[in-house]
PDB file of C-alpha atoms in Angstrom:
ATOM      1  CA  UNK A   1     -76.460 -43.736  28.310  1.00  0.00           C
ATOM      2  CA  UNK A   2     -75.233 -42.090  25.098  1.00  0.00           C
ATOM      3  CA  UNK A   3     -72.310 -39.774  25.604  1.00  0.00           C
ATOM      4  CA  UNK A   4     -73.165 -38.098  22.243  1.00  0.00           C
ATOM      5  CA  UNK A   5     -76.594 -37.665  20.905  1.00  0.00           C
ATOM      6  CA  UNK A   6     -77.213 -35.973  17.583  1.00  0.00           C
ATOM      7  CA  UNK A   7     -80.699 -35.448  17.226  1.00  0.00           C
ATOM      8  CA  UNK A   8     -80.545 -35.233  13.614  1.00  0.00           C
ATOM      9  CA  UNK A   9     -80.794 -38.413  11.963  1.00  0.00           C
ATOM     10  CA  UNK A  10     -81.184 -37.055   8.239  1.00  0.00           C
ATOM     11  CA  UNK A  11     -81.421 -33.000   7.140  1.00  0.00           C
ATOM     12  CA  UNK A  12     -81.563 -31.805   3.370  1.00  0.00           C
ATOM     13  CA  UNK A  13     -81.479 -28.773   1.918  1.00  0.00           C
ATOM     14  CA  UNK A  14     -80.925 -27.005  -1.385  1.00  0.00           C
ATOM     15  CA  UNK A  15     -77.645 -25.738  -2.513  1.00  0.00           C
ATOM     16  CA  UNK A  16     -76.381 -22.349  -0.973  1.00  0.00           C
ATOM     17  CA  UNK A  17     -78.731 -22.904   2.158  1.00  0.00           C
ATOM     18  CA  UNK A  18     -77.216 -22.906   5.282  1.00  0.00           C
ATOM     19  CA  UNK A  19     -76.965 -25.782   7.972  1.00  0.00           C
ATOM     20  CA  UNK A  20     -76.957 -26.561  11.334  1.00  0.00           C
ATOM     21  CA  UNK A  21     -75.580 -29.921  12.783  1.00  0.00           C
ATOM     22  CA  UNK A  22     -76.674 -30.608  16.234  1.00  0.00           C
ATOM     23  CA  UNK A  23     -74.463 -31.983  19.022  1.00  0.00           C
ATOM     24  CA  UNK A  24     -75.491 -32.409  22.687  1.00  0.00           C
ATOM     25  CA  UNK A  25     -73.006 -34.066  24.934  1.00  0.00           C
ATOM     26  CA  UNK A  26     -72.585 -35.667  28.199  1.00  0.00           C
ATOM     27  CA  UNK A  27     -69.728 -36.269  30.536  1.00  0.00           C
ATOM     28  CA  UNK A  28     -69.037 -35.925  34.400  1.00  0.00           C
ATOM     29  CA  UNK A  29     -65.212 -34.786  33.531  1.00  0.00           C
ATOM     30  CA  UNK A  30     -64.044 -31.122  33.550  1.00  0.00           C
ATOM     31  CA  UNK A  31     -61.425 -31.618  30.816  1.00  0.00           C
ATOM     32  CA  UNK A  32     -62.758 -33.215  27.439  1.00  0.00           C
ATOM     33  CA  UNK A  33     -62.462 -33.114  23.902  1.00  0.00           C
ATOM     34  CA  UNK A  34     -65.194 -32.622  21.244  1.00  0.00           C
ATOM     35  CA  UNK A  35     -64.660 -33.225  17.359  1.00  0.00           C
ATOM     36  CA  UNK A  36     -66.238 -33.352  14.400  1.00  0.00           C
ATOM     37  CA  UNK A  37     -65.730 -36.157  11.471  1.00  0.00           C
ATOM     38  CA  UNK A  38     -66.857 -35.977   8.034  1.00  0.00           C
ATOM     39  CA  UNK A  39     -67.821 -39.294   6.577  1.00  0.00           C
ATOM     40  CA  UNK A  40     -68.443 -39.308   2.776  1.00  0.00           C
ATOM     41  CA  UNK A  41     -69.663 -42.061   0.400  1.00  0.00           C
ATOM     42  CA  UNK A  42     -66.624 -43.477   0.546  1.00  0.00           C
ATOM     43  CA  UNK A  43     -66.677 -44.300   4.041  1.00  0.00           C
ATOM     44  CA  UNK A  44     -63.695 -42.957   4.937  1.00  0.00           C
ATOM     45  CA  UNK A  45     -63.898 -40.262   8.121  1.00  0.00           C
ATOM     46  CA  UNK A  46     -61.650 -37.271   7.807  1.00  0.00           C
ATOM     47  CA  UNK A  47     -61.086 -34.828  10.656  1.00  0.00           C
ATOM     48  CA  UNK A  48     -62.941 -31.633  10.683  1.00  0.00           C
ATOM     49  CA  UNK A  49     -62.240 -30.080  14.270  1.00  0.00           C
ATOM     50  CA  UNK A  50     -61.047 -30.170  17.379  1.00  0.00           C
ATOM     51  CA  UNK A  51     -62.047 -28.307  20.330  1.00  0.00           C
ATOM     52  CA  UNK A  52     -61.128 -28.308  24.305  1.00  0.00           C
ATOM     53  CA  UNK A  53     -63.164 -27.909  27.206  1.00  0.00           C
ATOM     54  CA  UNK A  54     -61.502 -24.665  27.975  1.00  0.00           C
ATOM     55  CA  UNK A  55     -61.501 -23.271  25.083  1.00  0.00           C
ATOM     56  CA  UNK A  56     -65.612 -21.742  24.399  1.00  0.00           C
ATOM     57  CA  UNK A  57     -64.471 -19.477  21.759  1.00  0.00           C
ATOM     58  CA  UNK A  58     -66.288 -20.272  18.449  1.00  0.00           C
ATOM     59  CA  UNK A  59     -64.657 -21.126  15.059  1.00  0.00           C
ATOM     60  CA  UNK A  60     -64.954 -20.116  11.728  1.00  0.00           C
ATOM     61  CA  UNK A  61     -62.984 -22.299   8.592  1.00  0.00           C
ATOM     62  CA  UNK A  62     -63.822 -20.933   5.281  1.00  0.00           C
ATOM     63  CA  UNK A  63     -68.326 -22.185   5.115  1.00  0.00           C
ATOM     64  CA  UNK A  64     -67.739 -23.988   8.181  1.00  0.00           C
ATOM     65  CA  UNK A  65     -68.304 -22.855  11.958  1.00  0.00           C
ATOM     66  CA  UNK A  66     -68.531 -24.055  15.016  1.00  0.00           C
ATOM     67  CA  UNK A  67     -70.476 -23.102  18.376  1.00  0.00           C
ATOM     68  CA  UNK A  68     -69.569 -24.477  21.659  1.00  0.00           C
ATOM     69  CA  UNK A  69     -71.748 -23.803  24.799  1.00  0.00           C
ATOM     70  CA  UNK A  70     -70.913 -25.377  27.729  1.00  0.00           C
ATOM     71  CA  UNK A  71     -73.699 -24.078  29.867  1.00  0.00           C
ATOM     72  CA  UNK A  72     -75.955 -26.339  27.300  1.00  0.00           C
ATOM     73  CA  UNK A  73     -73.574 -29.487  26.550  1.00  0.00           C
ATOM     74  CA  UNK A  74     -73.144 -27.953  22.521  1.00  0.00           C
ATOM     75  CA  UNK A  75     -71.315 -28.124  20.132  1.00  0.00           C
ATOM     76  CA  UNK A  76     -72.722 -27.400  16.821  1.00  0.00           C
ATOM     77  CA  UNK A  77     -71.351 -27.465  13.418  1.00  0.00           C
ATOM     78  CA  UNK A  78     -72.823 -24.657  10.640  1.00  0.00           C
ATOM     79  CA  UNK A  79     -72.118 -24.978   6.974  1.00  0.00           C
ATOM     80  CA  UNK A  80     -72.660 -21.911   5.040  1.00  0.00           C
ATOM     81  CA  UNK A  81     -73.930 -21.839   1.531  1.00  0.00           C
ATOM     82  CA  UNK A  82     -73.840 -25.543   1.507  1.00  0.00           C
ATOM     83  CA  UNK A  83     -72.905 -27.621  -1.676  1.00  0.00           C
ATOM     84  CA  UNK A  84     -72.801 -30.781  -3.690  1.00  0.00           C
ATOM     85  CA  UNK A  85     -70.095 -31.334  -2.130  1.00  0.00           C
ATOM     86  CA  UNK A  86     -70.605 -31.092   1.315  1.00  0.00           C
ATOM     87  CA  UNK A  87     -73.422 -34.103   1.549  1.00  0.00           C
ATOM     88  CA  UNK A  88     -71.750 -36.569   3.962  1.00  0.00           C
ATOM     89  CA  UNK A  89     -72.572 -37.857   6.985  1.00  0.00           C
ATOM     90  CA  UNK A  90     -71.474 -35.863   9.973  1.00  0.00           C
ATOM     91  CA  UNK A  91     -70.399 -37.214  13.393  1.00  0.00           C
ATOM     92  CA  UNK A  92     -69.605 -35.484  16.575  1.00  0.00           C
ATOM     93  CA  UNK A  93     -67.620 -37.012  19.298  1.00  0.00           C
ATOM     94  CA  UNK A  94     -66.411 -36.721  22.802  1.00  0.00           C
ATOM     95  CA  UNK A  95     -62.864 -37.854  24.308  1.00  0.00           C
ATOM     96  CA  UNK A  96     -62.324 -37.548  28.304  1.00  0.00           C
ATOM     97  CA  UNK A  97     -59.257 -36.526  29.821  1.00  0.00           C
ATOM     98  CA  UNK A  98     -57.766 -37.763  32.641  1.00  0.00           C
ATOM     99  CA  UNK A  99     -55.353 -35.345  34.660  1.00  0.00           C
ATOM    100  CA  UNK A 100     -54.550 -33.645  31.269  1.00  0.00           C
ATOM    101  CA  UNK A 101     -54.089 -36.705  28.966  1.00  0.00           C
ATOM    102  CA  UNK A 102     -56.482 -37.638  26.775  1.00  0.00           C
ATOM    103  CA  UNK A 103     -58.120 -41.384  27.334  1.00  0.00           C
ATOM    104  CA  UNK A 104     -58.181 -42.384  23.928  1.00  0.00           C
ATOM    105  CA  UNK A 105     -61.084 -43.675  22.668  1.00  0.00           C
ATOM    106  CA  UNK A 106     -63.553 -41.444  21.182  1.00  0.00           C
ATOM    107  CA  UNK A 107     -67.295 -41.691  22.019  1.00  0.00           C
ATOM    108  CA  UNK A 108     -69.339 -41.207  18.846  1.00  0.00           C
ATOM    109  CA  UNK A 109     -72.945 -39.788  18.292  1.00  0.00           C
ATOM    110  CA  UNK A 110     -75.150 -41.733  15.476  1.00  0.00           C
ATOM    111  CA  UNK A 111     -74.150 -39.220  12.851  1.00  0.00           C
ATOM    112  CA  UNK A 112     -76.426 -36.702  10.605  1.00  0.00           C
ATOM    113  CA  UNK A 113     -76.798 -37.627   7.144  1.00  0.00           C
ATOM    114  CA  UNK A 114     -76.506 -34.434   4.846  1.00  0.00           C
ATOM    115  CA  UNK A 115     -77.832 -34.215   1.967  1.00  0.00           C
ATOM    116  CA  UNK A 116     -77.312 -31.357  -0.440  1.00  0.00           C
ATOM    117  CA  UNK A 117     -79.580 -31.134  -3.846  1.00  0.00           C
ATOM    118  CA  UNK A 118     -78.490 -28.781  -6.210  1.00  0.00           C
TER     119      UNK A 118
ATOM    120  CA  UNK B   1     -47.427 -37.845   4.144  1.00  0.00           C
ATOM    121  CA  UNK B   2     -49.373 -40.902   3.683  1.00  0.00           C
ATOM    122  CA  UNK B   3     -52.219 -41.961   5.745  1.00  0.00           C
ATOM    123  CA  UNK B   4     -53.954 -44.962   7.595  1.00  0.00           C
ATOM    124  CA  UNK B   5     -54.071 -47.693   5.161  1.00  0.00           C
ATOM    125  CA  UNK B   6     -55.959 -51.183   5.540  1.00  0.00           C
ATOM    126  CA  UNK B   7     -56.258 -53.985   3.789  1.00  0.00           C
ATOM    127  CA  UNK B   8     -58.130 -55.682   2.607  1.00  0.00           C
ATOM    128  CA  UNK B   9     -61.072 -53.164   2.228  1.00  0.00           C
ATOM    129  CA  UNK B  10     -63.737 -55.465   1.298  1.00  0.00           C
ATOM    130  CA  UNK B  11     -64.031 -59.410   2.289  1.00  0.00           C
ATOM    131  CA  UNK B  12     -66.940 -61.916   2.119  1.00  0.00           C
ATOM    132  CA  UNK B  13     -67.000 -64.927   4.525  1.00  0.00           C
ATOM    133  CA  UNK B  14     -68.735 -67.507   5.756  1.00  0.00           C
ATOM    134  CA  UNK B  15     -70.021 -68.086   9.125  1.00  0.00           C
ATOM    135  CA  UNK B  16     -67.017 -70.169  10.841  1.00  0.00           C
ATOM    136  CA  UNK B  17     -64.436 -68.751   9.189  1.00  0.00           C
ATOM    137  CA  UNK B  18     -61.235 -67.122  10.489  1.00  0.00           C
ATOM    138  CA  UNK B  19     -60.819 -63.231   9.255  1.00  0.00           C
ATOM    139  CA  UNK B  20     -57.538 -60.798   9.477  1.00  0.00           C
ATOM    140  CA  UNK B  21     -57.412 -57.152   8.696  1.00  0.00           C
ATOM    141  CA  UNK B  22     -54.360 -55.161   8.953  1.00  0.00           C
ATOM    142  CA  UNK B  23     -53.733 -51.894   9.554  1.00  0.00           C
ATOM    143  CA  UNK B  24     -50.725 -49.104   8.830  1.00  0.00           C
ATOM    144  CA  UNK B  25     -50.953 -46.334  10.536  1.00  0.00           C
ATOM    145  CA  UNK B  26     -49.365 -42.931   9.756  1.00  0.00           C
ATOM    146  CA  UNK B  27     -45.852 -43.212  10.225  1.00  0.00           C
ATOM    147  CA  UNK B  28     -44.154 -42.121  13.632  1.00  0.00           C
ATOM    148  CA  UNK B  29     -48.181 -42.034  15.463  1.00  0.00           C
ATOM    149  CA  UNK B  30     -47.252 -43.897  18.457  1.00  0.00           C
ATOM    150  CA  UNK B  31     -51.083 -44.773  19.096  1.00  0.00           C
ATOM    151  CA  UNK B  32     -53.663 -46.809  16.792  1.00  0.00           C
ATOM    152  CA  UNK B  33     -56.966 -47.615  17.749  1.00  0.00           C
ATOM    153  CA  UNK B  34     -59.603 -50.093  16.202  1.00  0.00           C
ATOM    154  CA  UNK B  35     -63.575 -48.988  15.923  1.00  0.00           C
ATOM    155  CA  UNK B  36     -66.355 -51.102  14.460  1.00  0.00           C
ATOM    156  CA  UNK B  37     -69.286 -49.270  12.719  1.00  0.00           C
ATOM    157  CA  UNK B  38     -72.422 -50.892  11.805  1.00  0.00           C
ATOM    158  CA  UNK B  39     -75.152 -49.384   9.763  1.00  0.00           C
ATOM    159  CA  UNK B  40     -76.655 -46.037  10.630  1.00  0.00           C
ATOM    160  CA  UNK B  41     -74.422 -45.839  13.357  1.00  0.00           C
ATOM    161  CA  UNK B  42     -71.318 -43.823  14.892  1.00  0.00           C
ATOM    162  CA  UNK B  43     -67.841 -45.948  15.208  1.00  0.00           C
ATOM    163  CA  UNK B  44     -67.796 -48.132  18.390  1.00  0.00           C
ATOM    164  CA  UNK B  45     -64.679 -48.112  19.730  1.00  0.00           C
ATOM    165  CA  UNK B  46     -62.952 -51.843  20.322  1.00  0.00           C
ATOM    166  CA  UNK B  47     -59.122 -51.925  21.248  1.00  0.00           C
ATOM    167  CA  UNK B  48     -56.317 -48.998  21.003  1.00  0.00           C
ATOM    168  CA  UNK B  49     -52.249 -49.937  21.145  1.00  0.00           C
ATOM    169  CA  UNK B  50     -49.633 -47.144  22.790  1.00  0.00           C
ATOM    170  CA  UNK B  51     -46.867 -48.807  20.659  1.00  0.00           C
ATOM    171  CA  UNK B  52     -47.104 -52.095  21.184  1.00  0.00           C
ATOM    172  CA  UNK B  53     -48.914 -52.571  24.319  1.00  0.00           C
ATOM    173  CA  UNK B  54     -52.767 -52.960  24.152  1.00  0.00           C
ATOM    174  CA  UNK B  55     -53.815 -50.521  26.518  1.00  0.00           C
ATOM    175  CA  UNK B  56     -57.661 -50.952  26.449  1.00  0.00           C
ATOM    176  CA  UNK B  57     -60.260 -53.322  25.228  1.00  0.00           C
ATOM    177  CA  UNK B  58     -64.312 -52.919  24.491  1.00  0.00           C
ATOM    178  CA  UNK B  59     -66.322 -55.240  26.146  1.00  0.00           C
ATOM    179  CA  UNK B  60     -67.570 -55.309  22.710  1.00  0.00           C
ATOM    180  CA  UNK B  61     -64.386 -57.026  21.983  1.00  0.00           C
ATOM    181  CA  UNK B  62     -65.379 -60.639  22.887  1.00  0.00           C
ATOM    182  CA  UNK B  63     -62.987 -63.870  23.220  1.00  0.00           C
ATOM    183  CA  UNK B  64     -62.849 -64.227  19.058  1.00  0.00           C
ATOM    184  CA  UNK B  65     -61.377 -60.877  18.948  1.00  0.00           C
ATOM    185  CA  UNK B  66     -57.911 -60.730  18.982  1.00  0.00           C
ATOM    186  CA  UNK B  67     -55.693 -57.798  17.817  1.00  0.00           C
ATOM    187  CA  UNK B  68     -51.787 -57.324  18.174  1.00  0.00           C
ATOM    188  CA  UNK B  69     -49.253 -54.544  17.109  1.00  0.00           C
ATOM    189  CA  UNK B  70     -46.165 -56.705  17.715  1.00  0.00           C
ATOM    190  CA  UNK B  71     -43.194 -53.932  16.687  1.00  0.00           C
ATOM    191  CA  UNK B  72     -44.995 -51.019  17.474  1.00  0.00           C
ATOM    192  CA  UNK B  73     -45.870 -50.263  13.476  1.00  0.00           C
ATOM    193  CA  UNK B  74     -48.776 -51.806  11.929  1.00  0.00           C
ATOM    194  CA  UNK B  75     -51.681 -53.899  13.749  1.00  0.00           C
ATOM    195  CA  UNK B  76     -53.513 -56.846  12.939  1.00  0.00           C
ATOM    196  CA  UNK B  77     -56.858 -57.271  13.946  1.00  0.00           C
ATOM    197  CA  UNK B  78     -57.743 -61.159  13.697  1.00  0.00           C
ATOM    198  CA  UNK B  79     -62.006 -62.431  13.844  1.00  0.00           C
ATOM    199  CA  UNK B  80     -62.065 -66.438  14.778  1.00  0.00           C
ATOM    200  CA  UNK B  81     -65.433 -68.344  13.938  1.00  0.00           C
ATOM    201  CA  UNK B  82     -67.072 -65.901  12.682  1.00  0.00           C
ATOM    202  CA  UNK B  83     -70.724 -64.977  13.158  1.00  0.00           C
ATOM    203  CA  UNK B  84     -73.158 -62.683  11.076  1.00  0.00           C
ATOM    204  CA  UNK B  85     -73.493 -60.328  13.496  1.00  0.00           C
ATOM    205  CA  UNK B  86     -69.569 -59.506  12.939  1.00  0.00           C
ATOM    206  CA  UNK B  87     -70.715 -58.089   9.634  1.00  0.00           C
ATOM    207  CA  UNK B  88     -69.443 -54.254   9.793  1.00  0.00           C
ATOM    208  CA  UNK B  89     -67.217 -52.001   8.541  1.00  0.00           C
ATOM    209  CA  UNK B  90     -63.928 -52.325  10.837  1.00  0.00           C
ATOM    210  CA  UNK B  91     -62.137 -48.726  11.036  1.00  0.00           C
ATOM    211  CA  UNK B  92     -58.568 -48.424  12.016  1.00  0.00           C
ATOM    212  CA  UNK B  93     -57.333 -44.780  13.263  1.00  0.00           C
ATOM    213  CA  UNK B  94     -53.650 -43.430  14.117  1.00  0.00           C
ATOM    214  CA  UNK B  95     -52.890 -40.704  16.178  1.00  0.00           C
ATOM    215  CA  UNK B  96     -49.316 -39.053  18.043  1.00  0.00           C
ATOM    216  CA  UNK B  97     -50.534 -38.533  21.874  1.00  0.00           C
ATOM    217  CA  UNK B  98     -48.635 -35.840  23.179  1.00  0.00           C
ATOM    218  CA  UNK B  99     -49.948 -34.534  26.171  1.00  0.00           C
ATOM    219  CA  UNK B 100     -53.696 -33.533  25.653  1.00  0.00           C
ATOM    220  CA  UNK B 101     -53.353 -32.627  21.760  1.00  0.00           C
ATOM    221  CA  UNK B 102     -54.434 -36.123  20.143  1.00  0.00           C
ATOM    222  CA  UNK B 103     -56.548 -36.306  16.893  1.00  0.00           C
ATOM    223  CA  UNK B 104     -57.172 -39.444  15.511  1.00  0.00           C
ATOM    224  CA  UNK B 105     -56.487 -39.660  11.465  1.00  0.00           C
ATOM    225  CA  UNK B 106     -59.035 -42.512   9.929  1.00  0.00           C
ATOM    226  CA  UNK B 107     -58.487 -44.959   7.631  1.00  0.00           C
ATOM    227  CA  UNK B 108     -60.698 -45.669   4.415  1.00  0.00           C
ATOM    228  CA  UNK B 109     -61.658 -49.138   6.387  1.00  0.00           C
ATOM    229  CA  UNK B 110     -62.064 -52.643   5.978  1.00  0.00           C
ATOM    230  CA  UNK B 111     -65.956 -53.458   4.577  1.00  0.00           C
ATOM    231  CA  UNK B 112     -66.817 -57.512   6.424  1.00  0.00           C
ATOM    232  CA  UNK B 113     -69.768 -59.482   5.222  1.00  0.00           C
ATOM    233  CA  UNK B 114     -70.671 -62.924   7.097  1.00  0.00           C
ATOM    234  CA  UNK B 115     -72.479 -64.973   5.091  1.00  0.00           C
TER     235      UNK B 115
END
């Protein structure tokens, strides 16, 4: 069974629209780590967030925010007043702990391809 | 700071050949991990190293998948007889595991095509 699904296989929009990446995850551990990655054109995946299972508070970074419900396996990723620049595609991921230490590998969803048109 | 670098980033073989990327990952990360992504998917993870000892493998990583990290540093991840279904982008990651607070730092990846 996929650990991570994002629903969202493709979403466009127009420039200075708002977005919402889905994340829905799955895991039978009480301590687990959820993060987003940012893959552009260029295939390279840079590090967008990290969040604990603890930790439900929701974060803001400049356009980008975060929302992490637990009661609904969450963890979605808003752009505000997207751009150009911002059309990527998006993956979410899960990493379980064990007694406190991370395991390692990271469990990947499918990804969201964004695409921004100015 | 520099990051995860790999080389080569692009290679074209042919089916039966013997392929080896390497990997450097960001200096003083004690862990470095090797994913596989194929098109219109997420990474798979294959094999990650705690300094030099392999500490976990994929069963995606079959008997003509070999990697090694022999001093700790950079990591080699080797493809024997190679088949076109190994075509992918390999993706090599670095990270300092301390306690719970681990991110993984990507690097730009290697690009494989079996011909």
């Amino acid at each position: 069974a996929q650990k991570v699904t994002q629903a969202q296989t493709e979403i466009s929009v127009v420039e200075k629209e708002d977005v919402t990446l889905d994340c829905v995850y799955e895991t039978r551990d009480t301590t687990y780590y959820l993060f987003w990655y940012k893959q552009p054109p260029s295939g390279e995946l840079v590090f967008l967030i990290r969040r604990n299972s603890f930790d439900e508070q929701n974060e803001i970074s400049g356009r980008y925010s975060w929302n992490f419900q637990k009661s609904t396996s969450s963890f979605n990723f808003t752009i505000t007043a997207s751009q150009v620049v911002d059309s990527a595609v998006y993956f979410c991921a899960l990493s379980e702990a064990d007694r406190g230490s991370t395991l390692g590998r990271l469990y990947f969803g499918r990804g969201t391809q964004l695409t921004v048109w100015p | 700071d520099t990051g995860v670098s790999q080389d080569p980033r692009h290679k074209i073989t042919k089916r039966g050949q013997n392929v080896t990327f390497r990997c450097d990952p960001i200096s003083e990360h004690n862990r470095l991990y090797w994913y596989r992504q194929t098109l219109g998917q997420g990474p798979e993870f294959l094999t990650y190293f705690q300094n030099e000892a392999q500490l976990e493998k994929s069963r995606l990583l079959s008997d003509r998948f070999s990697a090694e990290r022999p001093k700790g540093s950079f990591s080699t991840l080797e493809i024997q007889r190679t088949e076109q279904g190994d075509s992918a982008m390999y993706l090599c990651a670095s990270s300092l595991a301390q306690g719970p607070w681990e991110t993984q730092y990507f690097g730009p990846g290697t690009r494989l095509l079996v011909l």
